Amino acid sequence: MSNATEVKSPNTESKTAHLTLPDGQSLELPVVVGSENEHAIDIAALRGSTGHITIDPAYGNTGACSSDITYIDGDKGILRYRGYPIEQLAEHSSYAEVAYLLIWGELPTADELSHFRWLLTENEMLHEGLRNAFEGFPPYGHPMAILSAMINASACYHPDMMQLEDDEHMPLAAAKLISKVRTIAAFSYKKSIGQPMRYPNPNLSYCANFLHMMFSIPYARYEPEPEVIRALSLFLILHADHEQNCSTSTVRMVGSSRANLSASVASGVCALWGPLHGGANMAVIKMLEQIQQTGMPVSEYVEKVKKRELKLMGFGHRVYKNFDPRAKILKKAADDLLSTLGISDPKLDIAKELEEAALTDEYFVERKLYPNVDFYSGIILNAIGIPTNMFTVMFAIGRMPGWIAHWYEAFKESGRICRPRQVYTGPNVRDYPAAK
Ligand code: ACO
C-alpha cells in the first residue's frame, strides 16, 4: 500500500484576527487557511490567555480538525474525495477503489487495487464464534443494533485490530472491517427473516457477494442483474465519506481516547442510526409510503411541514445550502434503474412531486432546503430488494472507508484527546441538607 497520506497542517496566514473582550483584554488570533481557501480563526490560545472559551452548540461554526480527506462546498453543491469530484468517481470508479483512495490518499495502481481486492476477499468470512453470536439476538432485533455490537465484538476475534501501533497493520485492519461489515449486515438480515446464513463466495465482487449473502437461499443462488450490482456500487461510493458529519466526528472523538478502530467505528454506527442522520433514508421511505397509502395530496403534506406538524425527511442539510450533488446523481440513478428493471414505483413519482413543490415554495427557498443524499437513495435500495429496516445498515457499509480514513488520519496526528468545554448554567454551590 502506498502511504501518501501525510497529514498537513493548514497554512497560517500572516493575517490575524483581533479580539477585544468586554473586560478590556485583547488578543491576536492566527487565521488559518485551507487548500480551498477556507478561512478559520485559530482559538487554541484563547482560554489560556484570557480565561474565555467559545460556545457553539451543535458545532455549526466549529472546525474540530484539519483534514485532507474530503472537501465540501455547501453553497456551490461541491463534494470531492481527495480532490476528485464525486460525479467523476460515481461514473468511473468502483467502491473498492474509492475505499482505497479515501484511506490512503491516492488512487491505487492496478496492482495495489488487485491486492486490496484480494485482501477484501480473504477477509470476507466471520469467525465461527462471531457467527454463533448472532444466535443471541432476538429474531427481530434491529440490524443497526446488531451491526454495531458485532463490529465491536469482531475485535475480540481479531486482536490485531486493537493493535495499530504502526502503519503496517492498517491495510489488513481496514480490509477486515470493510469486508466483514457486509457479511455481518447480510447475516443479521438472514437472522431477522429466519433464513439460514449464506457464506460469502470468494469468486464474486464486493457488491455481488453482498447480494448473494442477502438473497441466495440453499439450492437457489441469487443472480443479480449487472445494473443492480452497479446501482449498489454507486450507492456505496456516494456514501463513502462526507467529512466531519455526526457519525464521523463520533468516530474521531472516540478514537481520540486511543480507543481501537473497531470500537471507534462501532460508535459511528450508533451515531448514524438517528433519523436526523443516516436513519433519514428509512424515514424518507416511510414518509413516501404514508403519502401513498393515505392518498394525502403532496401540497397538504408540504403545508403540514410548514406548520411544523411534520418534517420533510431527506430535505435540508447542515452544510449544503444548494443541491446535494449526491441527491442529483441518485435521482438519475433511481430513474435509470427502475426503467431498466421495468419497475413502476409510485414512491418515485411522489418524491419528484414533493421535490418540485418544495423547491418552489418560499418556506424551503428562504431556508435553502434541498434534497439530500437520503431523498432518493431508498427508492434505489427498494428496487434492489433491500428491506427498509436495512437502509441505514447499507449507509453504514458505504461509510466504512470514510470512518476508517478519518480514524487513521486522527490516529497519525497523535493529537490530544477531544474534550469540549461547557458554560455551566446550573445552581451555584449550596449545602446538602444534612450538612447544615
Ligand atoms: N423539513 C422542514 N423544515 C426543515 C427541514 C426539513 N427537512 N430541515 C430544516 N428545516 C428548517 C428548520 O426547522 C429551521 O427552520 P427555522 O429557522 O424556521 O427554525 C431551518 O430549516 C434551518 O434548519 P436547522 O434545523 O437549523 O438545520 P440543521 O443544520 O440543524 O439540521 C438537518 C440539518 C438535521 C439535516 C435538518 O435539515 C433535518 O432534520 N432534515 C431532515 C432529516 C434528514 O433528511 N436528515 C439527513 C441529513 S443528511 C445525512 O445525515 C446523511
Coordinates of C-alpha atoms and ligand atoms in Angstrom, one line a residue:
M1 CA 0.0 0.0 0.0
S2 CA 1.3 3.5 -0.8
N3 CA 1.4 5.7 2.1
A4 CA 0.7 9.1 0.5
T5 CA -1.4 10.5 3.4
E6 CA 0.9 12.8 5.1
V7 CA -1.2 14.9 7.5
K8 CA -0.7 18.5 6.6
S9 CA -1.2 21.5 8.9
P10 CA -3.3 24.3 7.5
N11 CA -1.4 27.4 6.4
T12 CA -1.3 30.1 8.9
E13 CA -1.8 33.4 7.1
S14 CA 0.2 36.4 8.0
K15 CA -3.2 37.9 8.8
T16 CA -4.6 37.7 12.3
A17 CA -8.0 38.3 13.8
H18 CA -8.1 40.8 16.6
L19 CA -10.4 40.0 19.5
T20 CA -11.4 42.5 22.1
L21 CA -13.3 41.3 25.2
P22 CA -15.7 43.2 27.4
D23 CA -13.2 43.2 30.3
G24 CA -10.7 45.1 28.1
Q25 CA -8.5 42.1 27.3
S26 CA -7.5 41.8 23.7
L27 CA -5.8 39.0 21.7
E28 CA -4.4 38.5 18.2
L29 CA -5.6 35.2 16.9
P30 CA -4.0 33.5 13.9
V31 CA -6.1 33.0 10.8
V32 CA -5.5 29.6 9.2
V33 CA -6.4 28.9 5.5
G34 CA -7.2 25.5 4.0
S35 CA -6.2 24.4 0.5
E36 CA -9.6 25.6 -0.9
N37 CA -9.1 29.0 0.7
E38 CA -11.4 28.3 3.6
H39 CA -10.6 30.6 6.5
A40 CA -10.7 29.8 10.2
I41 CA -9.7 31.6 13.3
D42 CA -7.4 29.5 15.5
I43 CA -8.7 30.0 19.1
A44 CA -6.4 27.4 20.7
A45 CA -4.7 30.1 22.8
L46 CA -8.0 31.8 23.8
R47 CA -8.7 30.2 27.2
G48 CA -5.1 30.1 28.3
S49 CA -4.6 33.8 27.5
T50 CA -8.0 35.2 28.5
G51 CA -9.9 32.6 30.6
H52 CA -12.7 32.7 27.9
I53 CA -14.0 29.8 25.8
T54 CA -16.2 29.9 22.7
I55 CA -19.6 28.4 22.7
D56 CA -21.1 26.9 19.6
P57 CA -23.9 24.4 20.3
A58 CA -24.2 21.8 17.6
Y59 CA -20.8 22.9 16.3
G60 CA -22.2 24.9 13.3
N61 CA -19.1 27.2 13.3
T62 CA -16.5 24.9 14.8
G63 CA -13.7 23.3 12.9
A64 CA -12.7 20.4 15.0
C65 CA -9.7 19.4 13.0
S66 CA -8.0 20.0 9.7
S67 CA -8.3 17.1 7.3
D68 CA -7.0 16.1 3.9
I69 CA -9.8 13.7 3.0
T70 CA -13.0 15.2 1.7
Y71 CA -13.9 18.7 0.6
I72 CA -17.4 20.1 0.5
D73 CA -18.5 23.5 -0.6
G74 CA -22.1 23.6 0.6
D75 CA -23.0 26.8 -1.1
K76 CA -21.9 25.5 -4.5
G77 CA -23.0 21.9 -4.0
I78 CA -19.5 20.5 -4.4
L79 CA -18.2 17.2 -3.0
R80 CA -14.7 15.8 -3.6
Y81 CA -12.9 12.8 -2.2
R82 CA -9.1 13.6 -2.0
G83 CA -9.7 16.2 -4.7
Y84 CA -11.7 14.0 -7.1
P85 CA -15.2 15.3 -7.9
I86 CA -17.9 12.9 -6.7
E87 CA -19.5 13.0 -10.2
Q88 CA -16.4 11.6 -11.8
L89 CA -15.9 8.9 -9.1
A90 CA -19.6 7.9 -9.4
E91 CA -19.2 7.5 -13.2
H92 CA -15.8 5.8 -13.5
S93 CA -14.7 4.3 -10.2
S94 CA -15.5 1.3 -8.1
Y95 CA -16.3 1.0 -4.4
A96 CA -13.1 -0.8 -3.6
E97 CA -11.0 1.8 -5.5
V98 CA -12.8 4.7 -3.7
A99 CA -12.2 3.0 -0.3
Y100 CA -8.5 2.7 -1.1
L101 CA -8.4 6.4 -2.3
L102 CA -10.1 7.6 0.9
I103 CA -7.9 5.7 3.3
W104 CA -4.5 6.0 1.6
G105 CA -5.0 9.3 -0.2
E106 CA -4.2 8.3 -3.8
L107 CA -5.9 6.2 -6.4
P108 CA -4.4 2.7 -6.3
T109 CA -2.3 1.4 -9.2
A110 CA -3.7 -1.8 -10.9
D111 CA -1.5 -4.0 -8.7
E112 CA -2.4 -2.1 -5.5
L113 CA -6.1 -2.4 -6.3
S114 CA -5.9 -6.0 -7.1
H115 CA -4.0 -6.6 -3.8
F116 CA -6.7 -4.7 -1.9
R117 CA -9.5 -6.6 -3.6
W118 CA -7.6 -9.8 -2.6
L119 CA -7.5 -8.7 1.0
L120 CA -11.2 -8.0 0.9
T121 CA -11.9 -11.4 -0.4
E122 CA -9.5 -13.1 2.1
N123 CA -11.3 -11.5 5.0
E124 CA -14.9 -11.9 4.0
M125 CA -15.6 -14.8 6.4
L126 CA -16.6 -14.3 10.0
H127 CA -15.0 -16.3 12.8
E128 CA -17.4 -19.1 13.6
G129 CA -17.6 -17.8 17.2
L130 CA -18.8 -14.5 15.9
R131 CA -21.3 -16.2 13.6
N132 CA -22.6 -18.1 16.6
A133 CA -23.1 -14.9 18.5
F134 CA -25.9 -14.0 16.1
E135 CA -28.0 -16.7 17.9
G136 CA -28.0 -14.5 21.0
F137 CA -30.1 -11.8 19.3
P138 CA -33.9 -11.9 19.2
P139 CA -35.2 -12.6 15.7
Y140 CA -36.5 -9.1 15.1
G141 CA -33.6 -7.3 16.7
H142 CA -32.8 -4.1 14.8
P143 CA -30.0 -4.7 12.3
M144 CA -28.2 -1.4 13.4
A145 CA -28.0 -2.7 17.0
I146 CA -26.7 -6.0 15.7
L147 CA -24.2 -4.3 13.4
S148 CA -22.7 -2.0 16.0
A149 CA -22.5 -4.9 18.5
M150 CA -20.9 -7.2 16.0
I151 CA -18.4 -4.7 14.7
N152 CA -17.3 -4.0 18.3
A153 CA -17.2 -7.8 19.1
S154 CA -15.2 -8.5 16.0
A155 CA -12.1 -7.1 17.8
C156 CA -12.4 -10.0 20.2
Y157 CA -11.7 -12.4 17.3
H158 CA -9.2 -10.1 15.6
P159 CA -7.0 -8.7 18.3
D160 CA -4.7 -7.2 15.6
M161 CA -7.5 -4.6 15.0
M162 CA -6.8 -3.4 18.5
Q163 CA -3.0 -3.1 18.0
L164 CA -2.5 -0.5 15.4
E165 CA 0.7 1.0 16.7
D166 CA 2.2 1.3 13.2
D167 CA 1.1 1.8 9.6
E168 CA 2.0 -1.8 8.7
H169 CA -1.2 -3.3 10.3
M170 CA -3.6 -0.8 8.8
P171 CA -4.2 -2.3 5.3
L172 CA -5.3 -5.6 6.9
A173 CA -7.4 -4.0 9.6
A174 CA -9.1 -1.7 7.1
A175 CA -9.8 -4.7 4.7
K176 CA -11.2 -6.8 7.6
L177 CA -13.6 -4.1 8.6
I178 CA -14.8 -3.2 5.1
S179 CA -15.1 -6.8 4.1
K180 CA -16.7 -8.2 7.3
V181 CA -19.2 -5.4 7.7
R182 CA -21.1 -6.6 4.6
T183 CA -21.0 -10.2 5.9
I184 CA -22.3 -9.1 9.3
A185 CA -25.1 -7.0 7.6
A186 CA -26.2 -9.9 5.4
F187 CA -26.2 -12.4 8.3
S188 CA -28.2 -10.0 10.5
Y189 CA -30.8 -9.8 7.7
K190 CA -31.0 -13.6 7.3
K191 CA -31.3 -14.0 11.0
S192 CA -34.2 -11.4 11.1
I193 CA -36.2 -13.4 8.4
G194 CA -35.4 -16.8 9.8
Q195 CA -33.3 -18.0 6.8
P196 CA -30.0 -19.8 7.0
M197 CA -27.0 -17.6 6.7
R198 CA -25.2 -17.8 3.4
Y199 CA -21.4 -17.9 3.5
P200 CA -19.6 -15.4 1.2
N201 CA -18.5 -16.6 -2.2
P202 CA -14.9 -15.6 -2.9
N203 CA -15.5 -15.7 -6.7
L204 CA -17.8 -12.7 -6.5
S205 CA -17.1 -9.0 -6.5
Y206 CA -17.7 -7.0 -3.3
C207 CA -21.3 -5.9 -4.2
A208 CA -22.3 -9.2 -6.0
N209 CA -21.1 -11.1 -2.9
F210 CA -23.2 -9.0 -0.6
L211 CA -26.3 -9.5 -2.7
H212 CA -25.6 -13.2 -2.8
M213 CA -25.4 -13.4 1.0
M214 CA -28.6 -11.3 1.3
F215 CA -30.8 -13.1 -1.3
S216 CA -29.4 -16.6 -2.1
I217 CA -31.1 -19.4 -0.4
P218 CA -30.0 -23.1 -0.1
Y219 CA -30.0 -24.6 -3.6
A220 CA -31.1 -21.3 -5.3
R221 CA -28.3 -18.9 -6.0
Y222 CA -29.4 -15.3 -6.5
E223 CA -28.1 -13.9 -9.8
P224 CA -28.4 -10.1 -9.8
E225 CA -28.7 -8.1 -13.0
P226 CA -25.4 -6.2 -13.7
E227 CA -27.4 -2.9 -13.4
V228 CA -28.4 -3.9 -9.8
I229 CA -24.7 -4.5 -8.9
R230 CA -23.8 -1.2 -10.5
A231 CA -26.5 0.7 -8.6
L232 CA -25.3 -0.8 -5.3
S233 CA -21.7 0.1 -6.1
L234 CA -22.9 3.7 -6.9
F235 CA -24.8 3.9 -3.6
L236 CA -21.8 2.8 -1.6
I237 CA -19.4 5.2 -3.4
L238 CA -21.8 8.1 -2.8
H239 CA -22.0 7.3 0.9
A240 CA -18.3 6.6 1.4
D241 CA -17.4 9.9 3.1
H242 CA -18.8 13.3 4.0
E243 CA -16.1 14.9 6.2
Q244 CA -17.0 15.9 9.8
N245 CA -20.6 14.7 9.9
C246 CA -22.1 13.5 13.2
S247 CA -21.0 9.8 12.9
T248 CA -17.5 10.6 11.5
S249 CA -17.0 13.2 14.3
T250 CA -18.1 10.5 16.7
V251 CA -15.5 8.1 15.3
R252 CA -12.8 10.7 15.6
M253 CA -13.9 11.7 19.1
V254 CA -13.9 8.1 20.3
G255 CA -10.6 7.4 18.5
S256 CA -9.0 10.4 20.3
S257 CA -9.1 8.5 23.5
R258 CA -7.0 5.9 21.7
A259 CA -9.9 3.5 21.5
N260 CA -9.3 0.8 18.9
L261 CA -10.5 1.1 15.3
S262 CA -13.4 -1.3 15.6
A263 CA -14.7 0.2 18.9
S264 CA -14.5 3.7 17.3
V265 CA -16.3 2.6 14.1
A266 CA -19.0 0.8 16.1
S267 CA -19.8 4.1 17.8
G268 CA -20.0 5.7 14.4
V269 CA -22.7 3.1 13.5
C270 CA -24.7 4.2 16.6
A271 CA -24.4 7.9 15.7
L272 CA -25.5 7.1 12.2
W273 CA -28.6 5.4 13.3
G274 CA -30.6 8.5 14.3
P275 CA -33.3 9.8 11.9
L276 CA -31.6 13.2 11.6
H277 CA -28.5 11.5 10.2
G278 CA -28.3 8.1 8.4
G279 CA -31.7 7.0 9.7
A280 CA -33.3 9.6 7.4
N281 CA -33.2 7.1 4.5
M282 CA -35.7 4.9 6.3
A283 CA -37.7 7.9 7.4
V284 CA -38.0 9.1 3.8
I285 CA -39.4 5.8 2.5
K286 CA -41.9 5.7 5.4
M287 CA -42.9 9.3 4.6
L288 CA -43.4 8.4 0.9
E289 CA -45.4 5.2 1.8
Q290 CA -47.6 7.2 4.2
I291 CA -48.4 9.7 1.5
Q292 CA -49.1 6.9 -1.0
Q293 CA -51.2 4.9 1.4
T294 CA -53.3 7.7 2.8
G295 CA -53.6 9.4 -0.6
M296 CA -52.7 12.7 1.0
P297 CA -52.0 15.3 -1.6
V298 CA -48.4 16.4 -1.7
S299 CA -49.5 20.0 -1.3
E300 CA -51.2 19.1 2.0
Y301 CA -48.0 17.3 3.2
V302 CA -46.0 20.4 2.4
E303 CA -48.5 22.6 4.3
K304 CA -48.1 20.4 7.4
V305 CA -44.4 20.6 7.2
K306 CA -44.6 24.4 7.1
K307 CA -46.9 24.3 10.1
R308 CA -44.2 22.1 11.8
E309 CA -46.6 19.3 12.2
L310 CA -44.3 17.1 10.1
K311 CA -40.8 17.2 8.7
L312 CA -39.8 16.8 5.1
M313 CA -37.4 13.9 5.6
G314 CA -34.5 13.8 3.1
F315 CA -34.5 17.6 2.8
G316 CA -32.1 20.1 4.4
H317 CA -28.5 19.8 5.4
R318 CA -26.2 21.5 7.8
V319 CA -23.6 22.1 5.1
Y320 CA -25.4 22.1 1.8
K321 CA -27.3 25.3 1.1
N322 CA -27.7 24.2 -2.5
F323 CA -28.3 20.8 -4.2
D324 CA -26.6 17.9 -2.5
P325 CA -24.6 16.6 -5.5
R326 CA -25.3 13.0 -4.3
A327 CA -29.0 13.6 -4.5
K328 CA -28.8 14.7 -8.1
I329 CA -26.8 11.5 -9.0
L330 CA -29.1 9.3 -7.1
K331 CA -32.3 10.8 -8.6
K332 CA -31.0 9.9 -12.1
A333 CA -29.8 6.5 -11.0
A334 CA -33.2 5.8 -9.5
D335 CA -34.9 6.7 -12.8
D336 CA -32.4 4.5 -14.8
L337 CA -32.6 1.5 -12.5
L338 CA -36.4 1.4 -12.3
S339 CA -36.7 1.8 -16.1
T340 CA -34.1 -1.0 -16.7
L341 CA -35.8 -3.3 -14.3
G342 CA -39.2 -2.4 -15.6
I343 CA -40.4 -1.3 -12.1
S344 CA -43.0 1.3 -11.7
D345 CA -42.7 2.7 -8.2
P346 CA -45.3 5.4 -7.3
K347 CA -43.0 6.5 -4.5
L348 CA -40.5 7.9 -7.1
D349 CA -43.3 10.0 -8.6
I350 CA -44.3 11.2 -5.1
A351 CA -40.7 12.1 -4.3
K352 CA -40.4 14.1 -7.5
E353 CA -43.6 15.9 -6.8
L354 CA -42.5 16.7 -3.3
E355 CA -39.2 18.0 -4.5
E356 CA -40.9 20.2 -7.1
A357 CA -43.4 21.5 -4.6
A358 CA -40.7 22.2 -2.0
L359 CA -38.2 23.9 -4.4
T360 CA -40.9 26.4 -5.5
D361 CA -42.2 27.1 -2.0
E362 CA -41.0 30.2 -0.1
Y363 CA -40.6 28.3 3.2
F364 CA -38.0 25.9 1.6
V365 CA -36.4 28.5 -0.7
E366 CA -35.7 31.1 2.1
R367 CA -34.2 28.3 4.3
K368 CA -32.2 26.9 1.4
L369 CA -33.6 23.4 1.9
Y370 CA -32.8 21.0 -0.9
P371 CA -33.0 17.2 -1.3
N372 CA -30.1 15.5 0.5
V373 CA -28.5 12.1 -0.1
D374 CA -31.3 10.2 1.6
F375 CA -34.1 11.6 -0.5
Y376 CA -33.8 9.2 -3.5
S377 CA -31.5 6.5 -2.1
G378 CA -34.3 4.4 -0.5
I379 CA -36.0 4.1 -3.9
I380 CA -32.9 2.5 -5.3
L381 CA -32.5 0.2 -2.3
N382 CA -36.2 -0.8 -2.5
A383 CA -35.7 -1.6 -6.2
I384 CA -32.6 -3.7 -5.3
G385 CA -34.8 -5.6 -2.8
I386 CA -33.2 -4.3 0.4
P387 CA -35.9 -4.1 3.1
T388 CA -36.5 -0.7 4.7
N389 CA -35.1 -1.7 8.2
M390 CA -31.7 -2.4 6.5
F391 CA -31.4 1.0 4.8
T392 CA -29.3 2.6 7.5
V393 CA -27.1 -0.5 7.6
M394 CA -26.5 0.0 3.9
F395 CA -25.4 3.5 4.6
A396 CA -23.0 2.2 7.3
I397 CA -21.5 -0.3 4.9
G398 CA -20.8 2.6 2.5
R399 CA -19.5 4.9 5.1
M400 CA -17.0 2.4 6.5
P401 CA -14.0 3.6 4.4
G402 CA -14.7 7.2 5.4
W403 CA -14.8 6.3 9.1
I404 CA -11.6 4.3 8.7
A405 CA -9.9 7.1 6.8
H406 CA -10.8 9.7 9.5
W407 CA -9.8 7.4 12.4
Y408 CA -6.5 6.8 10.7
E409 CA -5.8 10.4 9.9
A410 CA -6.6 11.4 13.6
F411 CA -4.5 8.4 14.8
K412 CA -1.5 9.5 12.8
E413 CA -1.7 13.0 14.2
S414 CA -1.4 11.6 17.7
G415 CA -3.4 14.6 18.9
R416 CA -4.8 15.4 22.2
I417 CA -8.0 13.7 23.5
C418 CA -11.1 15.5 22.3
R419 CA -12.7 17.2 25.2
P420 CA -15.0 20.1 24.7
R421 CA -15.8 22.5 27.5
Q422 CA -19.1 24.0 28.6
V423 CA -20.7 27.1 30.0
Y424 CA -22.2 25.9 33.3
T425 CA -25.8 27.2 33.9
G426 CA -26.8 25.0 36.9
P427 CA -27.2 26.0 40.6
N428 CA -24.5 27.8 42.5
V429 CA -22.9 26.0 45.5
R430 CA -25.5 25.0 48.1
D431 CA -25.3 22.8 51.2
Y432 CA -26.6 19.3 51.3
P433 CA -29.5 19.4 53.9
A434 CA -27.7 17.2 56.5
A435 CA -24.6 19.4 56.3
K436 CA -26.4 22.5 57.5
Ligands
ACO1 N1 -38.2 19.9 6.9 C1 -38.8 21.1 7.3 N2 -38.1 22.1 7.8 C2 -36.7 22.0 7.9 C3 -36.1 20.8 7.4 C4 -36.9 19.8 6.9 N3 -36.4 18.6 6.5 N4 -34.8 20.9 7.6 C5 -34.6 22.1 8.2 N5 -35.8 22.7 8.3 C6 -36.0 24.1 8.8 C7 -35.8 24.1 10.4 O1 -37.0 23.9 11.0 C8 -35.3 25.6 10.5 O2 -36.4 26.4 10.4 P1 -36.4 27.8 11.4 O3 -35.2 28.6 11.0 O4 -37.7 28.5 11.0 O5 -36.4 27.3 12.8 C9 -34.4 25.8 9.3 O6 -34.9 24.9 8.3 C10 -32.9 25.5 9.5 O7 -32.8 24.2 9.9 P2 -31.9 23.7 11.1 O8 -32.7 22.8 12.0 O9 -31.1 24.8 11.7 O10 -30.9 22.8 10.3 P3 -29.7 21.9 10.9 O11 -28.5 22.2 10.1 O12 -29.7 22.0 12.4 O13 -30.2 20.4 10.6 C11 -30.9 18.5 9.3 C12 -29.9 19.7 9.4 C13 -30.8 17.7 10.6 C14 -30.4 17.6 8.2 C15 -32.3 19.0 9.0 O14 -32.3 19.7 7.8 C16 -33.3 17.9 9.0 O15 -33.8 17.5 10.1 N6 -33.6 17.3 7.8 C17 -34.5 16.1 7.8 C18 -33.7 14.9 8.2 C19 -32.7 14.4 7.2 O16 -33.0 14.4 6.0 N7 -31.5 14.1 7.6 C20 -30.5 13.6 6.8 C21 -29.4 14.6 6.6 S1 -28.1 14.0 5.5 C22 -27.3 12.9 6.4 O17 -27.1 13.0 7.6 C23 -26.9 11.8 5.7

